[in-house]
Coordinates of C-alpha atoms in Angstrom, one line a residue:
Chain A
M28 CA 39.7 -11.5 -24.5
E29 CA 41.6 -9.0 -22.2
S30 CA 40.0 -6.4 -20.0
G31 CA 42.4 -3.5 -20.3
N32 CA 40.2 -0.7 -19.0
N33 CA 41.0 -0.5 -15.5
T34 CA 43.0 2.5 -16.0
P35 CA 43.1 5.6 -13.7
K36 CA 41.0 7.4 -16.5
H37 CA 38.5 4.7 -16.6
L38 CA 38.0 4.8 -12.8
M39 CA 37.5 8.4 -12.8
L40 CA 34.8 7.9 -15.4
Q41 CA 33.4 5.2 -13.0
A42 CA 33.2 7.9 -10.3
Y43 CA 31.9 10.3 -12.8
A44 CA 29.0 8.0 -13.8
D45 CA 28.4 7.2 -9.9
G46 CA 27.8 11.2 -9.5
E47 CA 30.7 11.1 -6.9
L48 CA 32.9 13.8 -8.3
S49 CA 33.2 17.4 -7.0
P50 CA 32.0 20.2 -9.4
A51 CA 35.5 20.9 -10.4
E52 CA 36.4 17.5 -11.1
R53 CA 33.3 16.9 -12.8
S54 CA 33.6 19.7 -15.2
H55 CA 37.2 18.5 -15.9
V56 CA 35.8 14.9 -17.0
Q57 CA 33.1 16.8 -19.1
S58 CA 35.8 18.6 -21.1
L59 CA 37.7 15.4 -21.5
L60 CA 34.5 13.8 -22.8
V61 CA 34.0 16.5 -25.4
T62 CA 37.4 16.2 -26.8
D63 CA 37.8 12.4 -26.5
P64 CA 35.4 10.2 -28.4
Q65 CA 36.9 6.9 -27.0
L66 CA 36.2 8.2 -23.5
H67 CA 32.7 9.4 -24.5
S68 CA 32.0 5.8 -25.7
E69 CA 33.4 4.4 -22.4
I70 CA 31.1 6.4 -20.3
E71 CA 28.2 5.3 -22.5
S72 CA 29.3 1.6 -21.8
I73 CA 29.6 2.1 -18.1
Q74 CA 26.2 3.8 -18.0
S75 CA 24.7 1.0 -19.9
L76 CA 26.0 -1.5 -17.5
R77 CA 24.8 0.4 -14.5
D78 CA 21.3 0.5 -16.0
A79 CA 21.2 -3.1 -16.5
L80 CA 22.2 -3.9 -13.0
D81 CA 19.9 -1.3 -11.6
Q82 CA 16.9 -2.7 -13.6
A83 CA 17.8 -6.0 -12.3
G84 CA 16.8 -5.0 -9.0
E85 CA 19.9 -6.0 -7.3
P86 CA 22.5 -3.9 -5.6
P87 CA 24.3 -2.4 -8.7
R88 CA 27.6 -2.7 -6.9
T89 CA 28.9 -3.6 -3.6
C90 CA 31.8 -1.5 -2.3
P91 CA 34.1 -3.4 0.1
M92 CA 35.4 -0.1 1.4
E93 CA 33.9 3.0 3.0
Q94 CA 32.7 5.6 0.3
H95 CA 35.4 8.0 1.0
D96 CA 38.1 5.4 0.9
F97 CA 36.8 3.9 -2.1
F98 CA 36.8 7.2 -4.1
G99 CA 40.1 8.1 -2.4
H100 CA 41.3 5.0 -3.8
I101 CA 40.4 6.0 -7.2
F102 CA 42.0 9.2 -7.0
R103 CA 45.2 7.8 -5.6
G104 CA 45.1 5.6 -8.7
L105 CA 44.8 8.5 -11.1
Q106 CA 48.2 9.6 -9.6
Q107 CA 49.7 6.1 -9.6
S108 CA 49.1 5.0 -13.2
G109 CA 48.1 1.4 -13.7
S110 CA 46.4 0.8 -10.4
A111 CA 42.6 -0.5 -10.5
S112 CA 39.7 -0.7 -8.5
P113 CA 38.3 -4.2 -7.7
E114 CA 35.0 -2.8 -8.7
A115 CA 35.7 -1.7 -12.3
L116 CA 33.5 -3.4 -14.7
T117 CA 34.1 -2.5 -18.4
M118 CA 31.8 -3.3 -21.3
E119 CA 34.7 -5.7 -22.5
L120 CA 34.8 -7.4 -19.0
V121 CA 30.9 -7.8 -19.2
L122 CA 31.0 -9.5 -22.5
E123 CA 33.8 -11.8 -21.2
I124 CA 31.7 -12.7 -18.1
Q125 CA 28.9 -13.5 -20.6
A126 CA 31.3 -15.7 -22.7
Y127 CA 32.2 -17.5 -19.6
V128 CA 28.6 -18.0 -18.8
D129 CA 28.1 -19.3 -22.3
G130 CA 31.2 -21.5 -22.3
E131 CA 32.9 -19.7 -24.9
L132 CA 36.3 -19.3 -23.2
S133 CA 39.4 -21.2 -23.6
G134 CA 41.0 -22.7 -20.3
S135 CA 43.2 -19.7 -19.6
D136 CA 40.6 -17.3 -20.6
R137 CA 38.3 -19.0 -18.1
Q138 CA 40.7 -18.8 -15.4
G139 CA 41.3 -15.0 -16.1
V140 CA 37.6 -14.4 -15.7
E141 CA 37.5 -16.7 -12.5
K142 CA 40.1 -14.5 -10.8
V143 CA 38.1 -11.3 -11.6
L144 CA 35.0 -12.9 -10.2
A145 CA 36.8 -13.9 -7.1
G146 CA 37.8 -10.3 -6.4
N147 CA 34.8 -8.4 -7.9
A148 CA 31.2 -8.3 -6.3
A149 CA 29.8 -6.6 -9.4
A150 CA 31.2 -9.2 -11.6
R151 CA 29.7 -11.7 -9.5
T152 CA 26.2 -10.1 -9.5
L153 CA 26.3 -9.8 -13.3
L154 CA 27.2 -13.5 -13.5
A155 CA 24.3 -14.5 -11.3
Q156 CA 22.1 -12.4 -13.2
L157 CA 23.2 -13.8 -16.8
K158 CA 22.7 -17.3 -15.3
K159 CA 19.2 -16.5 -14.2
T160 CA 18.1 -14.9 -17.3
A161 CA 19.5 -17.8 -19.4
A162 CA 17.5 -20.2 -17.2
L163 CA 14.2 -18.2 -17.6
T164 CA 14.7 -18.0 -21.5
L165 CA 15.2 -21.7 -21.6
A166 CA 11.8 -22.0 -19.9
D167 CA 10.1 -20.7 -22.8
D168 CA 11.4 -23.3 -25.2
E169 CA 9.7 -25.9 -22.9
V170 CA 6.3 -24.3 -23.8
L171 CA 4.4 -26.8 -25.9
R172 CA 3.3 -24.7 -28.9
P173 CA 1.5 -27.0 -31.4
C174 CA 1.0 -26.0 -34.9
P175 CA -2.3 -24.3 -35.3
E176 CA -3.2 -26.0 -38.7
S177 CA -4.6 -29.6 -38.8
H178 CA -2.2 -32.1 -40.3
D179 CA -4.3 -32.5 -43.5
F180 CA -4.4 -28.7 -44.1
Y181 CA -0.8 -28.3 -43.4
W182 CA 0.4 -31.0 -45.5
A183 CA -2.1 -30.0 -48.3
G184 CA 0.0 -26.7 -48.7
I185 CA 3.3 -28.5 -48.8
H186 CA 1.9 -31.3 -51.0
R187 CA 0.7 -28.7 -53.5
E188 CA 4.0 -27.2 -53.9
L189 CA 5.9 -30.6 -54.0
Q190 CA 3.9 -31.8 -57.0
T191 CA 4.7 -28.7 -59.2
G192 CA 8.3 -28.5 -58.0
G193 CA 11.3 -30.8 -58.6
R194 CA 14.2 -31.9 -56.6
D195 CA 17.2 -29.9 -55.5
S196 CA 16.6 -26.1 -55.6
S197 CA 20.3 -25.6 -54.9
S198 CA 20.3 -23.8 -58.3
S199 CA 17.3 -21.7 -57.4
A200 CA 19.1 -18.6 -58.9
S201 CA 19.3 -20.3 -62.3
Q202 CA 15.7 -21.5 -61.8
T203 CA 14.6 -17.9 -61.2
A204 CA 16.6 -16.7 -64.2
A205 CA 15.0 -19.5 -66.4
G206 CA 11.5 -18.5 -65.2
P207 CA 10.5 -16.1 -68.1
L208 CA 12.0 -18.4 -70.6
K209 CA 9.8 -21.4 -69.2
S210 CA 7.0 -19.1 -69.3
M211 CA 7.5 -18.4 -72.8
L212 CA 7.8 -22.0 -73.8
Q213 CA 4.6 -23.0 -72.0
W214 CA 2.9 -20.0 -73.9
L215 CA 4.2 -21.4 -77.2
L216 CA 3.0 -24.9 -76.5
N217 CA -0.5 -23.5 -75.9
P218 CA -2.6 -25.2 -78.7
V219 CA -4.5 -22.0 -79.4
V220 CA -1.0 -20.3 -80.3
V221 CA -0.4 -22.0 -83.6
P222 CA -3.7 -21.4 -85.3
A223 CA -3.6 -17.9 -84.1
A224 CA -0.3 -17.4 -85.4
L225 CA -1.4 -18.8 -88.9
V226 CA -4.2 -16.6 -89.1
F227 CA -2.0 -13.7 -88.3
V228 CA 0.4 -14.5 -91.1
I229 CA -2.5 -15.1 -93.6
C230 CA -3.8 -11.7 -92.8
I231 CA -0.4 -10.1 -93.2
M232 CA 0.0 -11.7 -96.7
V233 CA -3.4 -10.8 -97.8
G234 CA -3.0 -7.2 -96.6
H235 CA 0.3 -6.9 -98.4
Q236 CA -1.5 -8.2 -101.7
F237 CA -4.2 -5.4 -101.4
E238 CA -1.4 -2.9 -100.9
R239 CA 0.7 -4.1 -103.8
R240 CA -2.2 -4.1 -106.3
G241 CA -3.2 -0.6 -105.1
I242 CA -6.9 -1.9 -104.8
Y243 CA -7.7 0.4 -101.6
Q244 CA -10.8 1.9 -102.8
Q245 CA -14.0 3.0 -101.6
V246 CA -16.7 0.5 -102.0
Q247 CA -20.4 0.3 -101.6
V248 CA -21.3 -1.4 -98.3
S249 CA -24.8 -2.8 -99.0
S250 CA -25.2 -3.9 -95.3
A251 CA -23.2 -4.7 -92.1
Y252 CA -23.5 -6.8 -89.0
V253 CA -21.9 -5.8 -85.9
D254 CA -21.7 -8.1 -82.9
Q255 CA -21.7 -5.8 -79.8
Q256 CA -20.4 -8.5 -77.5
S257 CA -17.3 -9.6 -79.5
G258 CA -16.8 -6.4 -81.4
I259 CA -16.7 -8.3 -84.8
A260 CA -18.1 -6.5 -87.6
V261 CA -19.2 -8.2 -91.0
Y262 CA -19.6 -6.0 -94.0
F263 CA -21.6 -6.8 -97.2
V264 CA -20.1 -5.4 -100.3
D265 CA -21.9 -4.9 -103.7
S266 CA -19.1 -5.1 -106.2
P267 CA -17.9 -8.5 -106.9
E268 CA -15.0 -7.0 -108.9
F269 CA -13.6 -6.0 -105.4
L270 CA -13.5 -9.7 -104.2
N271 CA -12.2 -11.1 -107.5
G272 CA -9.3 -8.7 -107.3
A273 CA -8.6 -9.6 -103.6
I274 CA -8.3 -13.3 -104.2
D275 CA -6.4 -13.3 -107.6
Chain B
M10 CA -5.0 -41.1 -42.2
S11 CA -4.4 -43.4 -45.1
E12 CA -3.1 -47.0 -44.7
I13 CA 0.0 -46.3 -46.5
A14 CA 0.8 -43.6 -44.0
S15 CA -0.2 -45.6 -40.9
N16 CA 1.9 -48.5 -42.1
L17 CA 5.1 -46.1 -42.3
Q18 CA 4.7 -45.3 -38.5
I19 CA 5.1 -49.1 -37.5
G20 CA 7.3 -51.7 -39.4
P21 CA 6.0 -55.2 -40.2
E22 CA 7.6 -56.4 -36.9
G23 CA 5.7 -53.8 -34.7
E24 CA 8.9 -51.7 -34.6
A25 CA 8.8 -47.8 -35.0
I26 CA 9.9 -46.8 -38.6
S27 CA 13.1 -44.6 -38.0
D28 CA 13.3 -41.1 -39.5
D29 CA 16.4 -42.4 -41.3
H30 CA 14.3 -44.9 -43.0
L31 CA 11.6 -42.5 -44.0
V32 CA 14.2 -39.9 -45.2
E33 CA 15.6 -42.9 -47.4
Q34 CA 12.3 -43.4 -48.8
S35 CA 11.5 -39.9 -49.3
R36 CA 14.7 -39.7 -51.3
K37 CA 13.5 -42.2 -53.7
G38 CA 10.3 -40.1 -54.2
A39 CA 7.9 -41.7 -51.6
M40 CA 5.9 -38.7 -50.9
E41 CA 3.9 -40.8 -48.3
A42 CA 7.1 -41.4 -46.4
F43 CA 7.8 -37.5 -46.4
E44 CA 4.3 -36.8 -45.1
E45 CA 4.9 -39.1 -42.2
L46 CA 8.0 -37.0 -41.4
V47 CA 5.9 -34.1 -41.7
R48 CA 3.3 -35.8 -39.2
R49 CA 6.0 -36.4 -36.8
H50 CA 7.9 -33.2 -36.6
R51 CA 5.4 -30.7 -37.8
D52 CA 4.9 -29.1 -34.2
K53 CA 8.6 -28.9 -33.6
I54 CA 9.4 -27.1 -36.8
Y55 CA 6.4 -24.7 -36.4
A56 CA 7.4 -23.9 -32.8
R57 CA 10.9 -22.9 -34.0
A58 CA 9.4 -20.8 -36.7
F59 CA 7.3 -19.1 -34.2
S60 CA 10.0 -18.6 -31.7
M61 CA 12.0 -16.6 -34.4
M62 CA 8.8 -14.8 -35.9
R63 CA 6.3 -14.5 -32.9
N64 CA 3.4 -14.6 -35.5
E65 CA 1.2 -17.7 -36.3
D66 CA 0.8 -17.1 -39.9
S67 CA 4.4 -16.3 -40.6
A68 CA 5.4 -19.3 -38.6
V69 CA 3.0 -21.7 -40.4
E70 CA 4.0 -20.3 -43.7
L71 CA 7.8 -20.5 -43.2
S72 CA 7.7 -23.9 -41.7
Q73 CA 5.7 -25.2 -44.7
L74 CA 8.4 -23.5 -46.9
A75 CA 11.0 -25.3 -44.9
W76 CA 9.5 -28.7 -45.5
I77 CA 9.3 -27.9 -49.1
R78 CA 13.1 -26.8 -49.3
A79 CA 13.7 -30.1 -47.3
W80 CA 12.2 -32.2 -50.1
Q81 CA 13.9 -30.3 -52.7
K82 CA 17.3 -30.4 -51.1
L83 CA 16.8 -33.9 -49.6
D84 CA 20.0 -35.2 -51.8
Q85 CA 22.1 -32.8 -49.9
F86 CA 21.3 -34.2 -46.4
K87 CA 24.4 -36.2 -45.6
G88 CA 23.1 -37.5 -42.2
D89 CA 25.8 -35.6 -40.2
S90 CA 23.1 -34.5 -37.8
S91 CA 19.6 -35.7 -37.3
F92 CA 17.0 -34.9 -39.9
T93 CA 15.1 -32.6 -37.5
T94 CA 18.3 -30.6 -36.8
W95 CA 19.1 -30.3 -40.3
L96 CA 15.4 -29.1 -41.2
T97 CA 15.6 -26.9 -38.0
R98 CA 18.6 -25.0 -39.5
I99 CA 16.5 -24.7 -42.9
T100 CA 13.7 -23.1 -41.0
I101 CA 15.9 -20.8 -39.1
N102 CA 17.8 -19.6 -42.3
L103 CA 14.3 -19.0 -43.9
C104 CA 13.2 -16.9 -40.9
L105 CA 16.4 -14.9 -40.9
D106 CA 16.0 -14.4 -44.6
E107 CA 12.4 -13.1 -43.7
I108 CA 13.6 -11.0 -41.1
R109 CA 16.5 -9.4 -43.2
K110 CA 13.7 -8.6 -45.9
R111 CA 11.4 -6.9 -43.3
K112 CA 14.3 -5.1 -41.8
R113 CA 15.1 -3.8 -45.4
N114 CA 11.6 -2.7 -45.8
A115 CA 11.1 -1.0 -42.3
A116 CA 12.9 1.9 -40.7
D117 CA 15.5 0.3 -38.3
S118 CA 15.2 3.3 -35.7
I119 CA 13.5 1.3 -33.0
E120 CA 16.1 -1.4 -33.0
E121 CA 18.9 1.3 -32.9
L122 CA 17.2 2.8 -30.1
D123 CA 17.0 -0.6 -28.4
E124 CA 20.7 -1.6 -29.0
S125 CA 21.9 1.7 -27.5
G126 CA 20.0 0.9 -24.3
G127 CA 17.5 3.8 -24.8
V128 CA 14.3 1.7 -24.4
E129 CA 15.6 0.1 -21.4
R130 CA 16.6 3.2 -19.7
K131 CA 13.0 4.5 -20.1
L132 CA 11.3 1.5 -18.4
P133 CA 10.4 1.7 -14.9
V134 CA 12.3 -0.3 -12.5
M135 CA 9.8 -3.3 -11.3
E136 CA 9.7 -3.8 -7.5
F137 CA 10.5 -7.2 -6.4
N138 CA 7.6 -8.6 -4.4
P139 CA 8.6 -11.9 -2.6
T140 CA 4.9 -12.8 -1.7
A141 CA 3.8 -12.7 -5.1
R142 CA 4.1 -16.4 -6.2
M143 CA 3.3 -16.9 -9.9
E144 CA 2.1 -20.2 -11.4
R145 CA 4.6 -21.8 -13.7
S146 CA 2.5 -21.2 -16.6
E147 CA 1.9 -17.7 -15.8
L148 CA 5.7 -17.3 -15.5
R149 CA 6.1 -18.9 -18.9
R150 CA 3.5 -16.6 -20.3
K151 CA 5.4 -13.6 -19.0
I152 CA 8.6 -15.0 -20.5
D153 CA 6.9 -15.5 -23.7
E154 CA 5.6 -12.0 -23.8
A155 CA 9.0 -10.7 -23.1
L156 CA 10.6 -12.6 -25.9
S157 CA 7.9 -11.0 -28.1
Q158 CA 8.8 -7.7 -27.2
L159 CA 12.6 -8.1 -28.1
S160 CA 13.6 -6.8 -31.7
D161 CA 13.9 -9.4 -34.3
S162 CA 17.8 -9.5 -34.3
H163 CA 17.9 -9.8 -30.3
R164 CA 15.1 -12.6 -30.2
S165 CA 17.0 -14.5 -33.1
V166 CA 20.3 -14.4 -31.1
I167 CA 18.7 -15.5 -28.1
V168 CA 16.7 -18.4 -29.9
L169 CA 19.9 -19.5 -31.8
H170 CA 22.2 -19.5 -28.6
E171 CA 19.7 -20.6 -25.9
F172 CA 17.4 -22.9 -27.8
E173 CA 19.5 -24.0 -30.6
G174 CA 22.7 -24.3 -28.7
M175 CA 24.7 -22.6 -31.4
E176 CA 28.0 -21.1 -30.6
Y177 CA 28.9 -17.3 -31.1
R178 CA 30.7 -18.2 -34.4
E179 CA 27.7 -20.3 -35.9
I180 CA 25.5 -17.5 -35.0
A181 CA 27.6 -14.7 -36.6
E182 CA 27.8 -17.0 -39.7
A183 CA 24.1 -17.5 -39.7
M184 CA 23.2 -13.9 -39.2
G185 CA 25.9 -12.5 -41.4
C186 CA 27.5 -10.4 -38.5
S187 CA 30.8 -10.4 -36.7
I188 CA 31.1 -12.3 -33.4
G189 CA 31.4 -9.0 -31.6
T190 CA 28.2 -8.0 -32.7
V191 CA 26.7 -11.4 -31.8
M192 CA 28.1 -11.0 -28.2
S193 CA 26.7 -7.4 -27.9
R194 CA 23.4 -8.4 -29.2
L195 CA 23.2 -11.3 -26.7
F196 CA 24.1 -9.1 -23.9
Y197 CA 21.4 -6.3 -24.7
A198 CA 18.9 -9.0 -25.6
R199 CA 19.5 -10.7 -22.0
R200 CA 19.6 -7.1 -20.4
R201 CA 16.3 -6.3 -21.8
L202 CA 14.8 -9.6 -20.7
A203 CA 16.1 -9.2 -17.4
S204 CA 14.5 -5.7 -17.3
L205 CA 11.3 -7.2 -18.6
L206 CA 11.2 -10.1 -16.3
S207 CA 12.6 -8.3 -13.1
G208 CA 9.6 -9.5 -11.3
A209 CA 9.2 -12.9 -12.9
R210 CA 12.8 -14.0 -12.5
N211 CA 12.7 -14.2 -8.7
E212 CA 10.2 -17.2 -9.2
L213 CA 13.1 -19.4 -10.4
T214 CA 15.6 -18.5 -7.7

């Protein structure tokens, strides 16, 4: 990682973020920000970092020079392209310092950051802050947080699932896809299904016989019984020819 | 506790039965061996799920699901890491899946605001009071509260990095994002924590 944002333009942005520019210089920066999206995002990064340092309750930056000289340095830098302020902290540098704290940098990158840290008080402040925050966060993992369920209750929930499921759900997608097929197979294996299907087929066949013989006719119903609960109705028919014709 | 289960804690010569042995027995289908593993590591797995989800019910449910997945995938456990490390990774993946699911269902505007620093900027700066000494338990409670206030993705990145010791690259793979995003989330998460703990942090200095 490389921090290449210590350019005069960037330093001017730092001064802008600090509210140290004259009205004329300020309006000049504002016009630049409108036309340059990269500068705009840079000023947001600077502001974010300043906020972070402010909220940490520590001096956001320590300036080794008198205010006047410091900003004089910035503007001299604007005329001499490439010069940099020791106090410049870009978002890139912030993340680089974080990677340093997290042990993510290689040897040469580490040395690069250490060099920056040696000459930049704000960078050192940030380093200390990151270390403290990490230490505090780790303290939370030491909190003993036992499971609120008893072992028996907790295990029962797992055990129930283990009894119904098999080993290796690596093909869980195919299992999901096979779900409807499995349900259908289970439905077909239900002992009620076969007799029900037989009755259904017989009804179709008998109905077909009625239709073929054209024996749909009005018949005299002598009496009827209707079971309200099941909805089944039994009709008693007077004419015996009707039945003879139906079962021929 | 059943006799079988108690026999699985201590061997015939009084030695503690190792996790590896229990895993081996579980692989062969010995459910009582698996139950012993659950008994040993239930709290640890639950605690990790809780640190990710910050909700007891979700943590219980997801940690149970992690055990079920572990049983189902036991043949895939090669022993490159400890059983609990392997199981913890399963738990984390399940938690991340759940977080992704929730994220899809909910508007993400709060998190976006969070990432851009909007929330932090609105927080009042807490004043440092050097005489206010907090008990360690009180300090931990505050840290716990602060972690609960982070967005799911910010908290996840903290948990994976600080608690699990995962590298940026590993976190990026687990969370399905770039290393740059991991770095940025980690920074904003720490920044938010620093802000929330600006009083408490002096206790560790």
